[in-house]
XYZ file of C-alpha atoms in Angstrom:
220
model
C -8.221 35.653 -9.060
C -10.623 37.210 -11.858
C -9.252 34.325 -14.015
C -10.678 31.944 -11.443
C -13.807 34.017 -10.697
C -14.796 34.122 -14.800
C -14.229 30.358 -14.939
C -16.468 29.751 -11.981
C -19.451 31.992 -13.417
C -19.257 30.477 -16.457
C -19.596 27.307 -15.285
C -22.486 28.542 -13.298
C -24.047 29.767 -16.561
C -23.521 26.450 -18.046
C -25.135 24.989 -15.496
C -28.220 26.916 -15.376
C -28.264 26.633 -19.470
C -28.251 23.267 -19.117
C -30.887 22.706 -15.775
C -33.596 24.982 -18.525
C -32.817 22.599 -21.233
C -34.212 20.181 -18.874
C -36.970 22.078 -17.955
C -38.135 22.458 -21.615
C -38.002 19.274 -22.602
C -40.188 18.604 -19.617
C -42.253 21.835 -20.138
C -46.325 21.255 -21.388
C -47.101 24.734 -21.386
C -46.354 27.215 -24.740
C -46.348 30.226 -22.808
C -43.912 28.893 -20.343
C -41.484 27.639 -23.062
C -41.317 31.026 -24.367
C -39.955 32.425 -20.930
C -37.475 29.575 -20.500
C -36.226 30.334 -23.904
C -35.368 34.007 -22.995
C -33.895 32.743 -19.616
C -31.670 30.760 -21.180
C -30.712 33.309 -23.758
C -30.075 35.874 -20.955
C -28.131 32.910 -19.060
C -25.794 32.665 -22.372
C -25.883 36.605 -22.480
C -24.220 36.097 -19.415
C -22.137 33.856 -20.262
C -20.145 35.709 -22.655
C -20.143 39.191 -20.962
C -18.358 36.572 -18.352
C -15.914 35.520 -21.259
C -15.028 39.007 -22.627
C -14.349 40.432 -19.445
C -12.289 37.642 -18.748
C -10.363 37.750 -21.422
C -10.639 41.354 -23.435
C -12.392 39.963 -25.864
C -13.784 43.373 -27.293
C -16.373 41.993 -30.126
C -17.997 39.229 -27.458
C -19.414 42.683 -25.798
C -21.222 43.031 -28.939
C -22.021 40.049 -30.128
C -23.588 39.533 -26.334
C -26.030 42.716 -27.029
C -26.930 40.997 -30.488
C -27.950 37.955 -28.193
C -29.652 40.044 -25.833
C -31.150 41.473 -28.288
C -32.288 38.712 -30.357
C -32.744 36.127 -28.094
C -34.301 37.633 -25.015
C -36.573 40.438 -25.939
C -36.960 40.467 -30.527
C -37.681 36.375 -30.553
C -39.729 35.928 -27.359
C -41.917 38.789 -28.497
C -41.951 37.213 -31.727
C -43.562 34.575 -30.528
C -45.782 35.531 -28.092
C -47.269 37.929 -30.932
C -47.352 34.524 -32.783
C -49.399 32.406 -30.156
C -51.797 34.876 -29.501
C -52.761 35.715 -33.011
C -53.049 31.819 -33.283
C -55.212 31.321 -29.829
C -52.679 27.858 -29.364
C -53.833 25.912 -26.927
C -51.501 25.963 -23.952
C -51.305 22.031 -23.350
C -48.370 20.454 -25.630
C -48.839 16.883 -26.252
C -45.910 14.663 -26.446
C -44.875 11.693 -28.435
C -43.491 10.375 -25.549
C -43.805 10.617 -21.688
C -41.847 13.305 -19.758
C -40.039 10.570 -16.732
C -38.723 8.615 -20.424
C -37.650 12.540 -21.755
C -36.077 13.122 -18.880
C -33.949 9.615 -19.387
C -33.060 9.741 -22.674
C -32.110 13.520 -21.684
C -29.334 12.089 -19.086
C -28.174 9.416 -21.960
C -27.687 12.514 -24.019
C -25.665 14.179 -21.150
C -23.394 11.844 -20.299
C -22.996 11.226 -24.196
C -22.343 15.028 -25.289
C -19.631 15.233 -21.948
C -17.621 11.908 -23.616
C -17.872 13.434 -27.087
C -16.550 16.667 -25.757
C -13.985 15.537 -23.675
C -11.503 15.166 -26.697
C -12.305 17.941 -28.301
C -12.264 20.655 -25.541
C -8.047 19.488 -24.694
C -7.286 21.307 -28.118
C -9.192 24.274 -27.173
C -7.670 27.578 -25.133
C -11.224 29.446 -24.548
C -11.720 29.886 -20.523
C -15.460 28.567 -21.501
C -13.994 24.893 -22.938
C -14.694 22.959 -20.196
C -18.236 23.919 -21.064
C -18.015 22.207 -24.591
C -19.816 19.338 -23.354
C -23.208 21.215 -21.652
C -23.119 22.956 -24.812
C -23.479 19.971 -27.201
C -25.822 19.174 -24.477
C -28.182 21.278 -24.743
C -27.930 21.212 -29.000
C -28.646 17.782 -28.528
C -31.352 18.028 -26.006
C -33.118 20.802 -28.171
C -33.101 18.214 -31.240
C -34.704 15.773 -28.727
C -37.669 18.545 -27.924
C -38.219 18.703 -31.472
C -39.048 15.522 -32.419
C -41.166 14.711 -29.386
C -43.537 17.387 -29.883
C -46.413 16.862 -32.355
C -47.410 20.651 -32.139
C -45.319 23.498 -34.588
C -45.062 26.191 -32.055
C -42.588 24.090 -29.476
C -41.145 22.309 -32.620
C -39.956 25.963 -33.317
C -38.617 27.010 -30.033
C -36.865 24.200 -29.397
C -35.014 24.805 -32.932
C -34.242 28.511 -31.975
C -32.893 26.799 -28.609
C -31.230 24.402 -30.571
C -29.337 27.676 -32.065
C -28.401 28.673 -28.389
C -26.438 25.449 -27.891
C -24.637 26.154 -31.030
C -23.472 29.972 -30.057
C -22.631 28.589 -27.088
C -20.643 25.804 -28.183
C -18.834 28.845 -30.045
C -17.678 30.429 -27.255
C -16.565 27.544 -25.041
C -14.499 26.248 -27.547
C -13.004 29.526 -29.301
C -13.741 32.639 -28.787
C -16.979 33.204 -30.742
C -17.592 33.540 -34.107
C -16.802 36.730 -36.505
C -19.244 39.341 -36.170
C -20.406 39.444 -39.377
C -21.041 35.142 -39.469
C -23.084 36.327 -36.043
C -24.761 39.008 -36.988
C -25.971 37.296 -40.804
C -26.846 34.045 -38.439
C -28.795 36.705 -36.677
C -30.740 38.343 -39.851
C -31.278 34.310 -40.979
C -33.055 33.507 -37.646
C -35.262 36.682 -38.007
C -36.192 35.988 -41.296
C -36.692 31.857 -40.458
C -38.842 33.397 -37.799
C -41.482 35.535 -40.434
C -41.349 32.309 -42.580
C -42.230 30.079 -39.756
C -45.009 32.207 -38.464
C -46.187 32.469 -42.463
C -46.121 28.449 -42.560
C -47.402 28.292 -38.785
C -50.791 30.306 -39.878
C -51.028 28.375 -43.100
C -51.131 25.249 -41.026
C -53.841 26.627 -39.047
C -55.737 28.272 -41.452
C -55.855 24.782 -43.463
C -56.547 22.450 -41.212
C -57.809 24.541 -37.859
C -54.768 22.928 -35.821
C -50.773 23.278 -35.480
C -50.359 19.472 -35.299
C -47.799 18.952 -37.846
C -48.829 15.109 -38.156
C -52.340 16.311 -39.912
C -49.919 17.486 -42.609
C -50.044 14.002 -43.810
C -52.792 14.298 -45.191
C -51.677 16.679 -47.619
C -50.478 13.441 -49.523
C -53.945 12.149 -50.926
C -54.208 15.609 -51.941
């Protein structure tokens, strides 16, 4: 019965991971991306309380508090700090429209659930029918990043980018060591303070975090 009841939560989890992946690549507004990005690191927060309950999994308990942590309240205040110091305009333009996002998004769905379908039969996590949302959600970050012009979204969608890939952990073992998490976790923090370094560079040199004026930095 628990067995059942963590598989069916986790799959909820999943879901909801997945429906905010959606919603950022969709998402114009900075400010909003932010608080999707800590929803969807509570929603894998979640997720792996689910899995170590489930399973006695001692260390997921901690690395879910390093998620918590890191992902819900340290990086969101991060970078709300970040666009306030900044004064970013809240209107992100895209490279493309959203309605085409949102189809190449489903291509990239249906794409990650084949590609995982393989895979996830040699894995014994409770989470591996999951695999596939996961690689979702990597893939649909990578797709945010290159359809945004601006540095700011560029940047969240990497650090949800990292999401997919701690969840794609879990579904298909059991997570990773706790030190691999917890020097991923000092790497992130550290990308962060570089990326907000390079982020006011950007602005101070050309007044704007378009990363395409950075072209021009080659008939310098």
């Amino acid at each position: 019965m628990m067995y059942t009841l963590a598989i069916q939560l986790v799959n909820l989890f999943a879901a909801g991971m997945l429906l905010l992946a959606f919603a950022m690549l969709a998402q114009r507004r900075i400010l909003t991306l932010i608080h999707l990005y800590a929803l969807q690191g509570l929603a894998l927060t979640a997720s792996t309380v689910t899995v170590a309950w489930a399973t006695g999994q001692a260390h997921l308990y901690e690395s879910a508090a390093i998620t918590f942590a890191l992902k819900v309240v340290v990086l969101p205040w991060i970078l709300h700090r970040l666009i306030r110091r900044l004064n970013v305009k809240w209107d992100v333009e895209t490279l493309i429209n959203i309605p085409s996002m949102m189809l190449v998004g489903i291509v990239l769905v249906v794409f990650a659930f084949n590609l995982a379908l393989p895979i996830s039969e040699f894995s014994r996590s409770i989470a591996r029918g999951t695999l596939g949302i996961a690689l979702a959600c990597v893939l649909m970050s990578f797709l945010m990043m290159i359809t945004r012009s601006k540095a700011v979204p560029q940047v969240i969608g990497f650090l949800s980018m990292e999401n997919g890939l701690f969840f794609a952990a879990t579904s298909a073992t059991y997570g990773m060591p706790m030190v691999v998490e917890l020097g991923i976790a000092l790497d992130v923090l550290v990308g962060m303070v570089i990326l907000g370094v390079f982020l006011f560079q950007i602005r101070e040199r050309f007044d704007s975090l378009d990363i395409r004026h950075l072209e021009k930095l080659k008939d310098d």
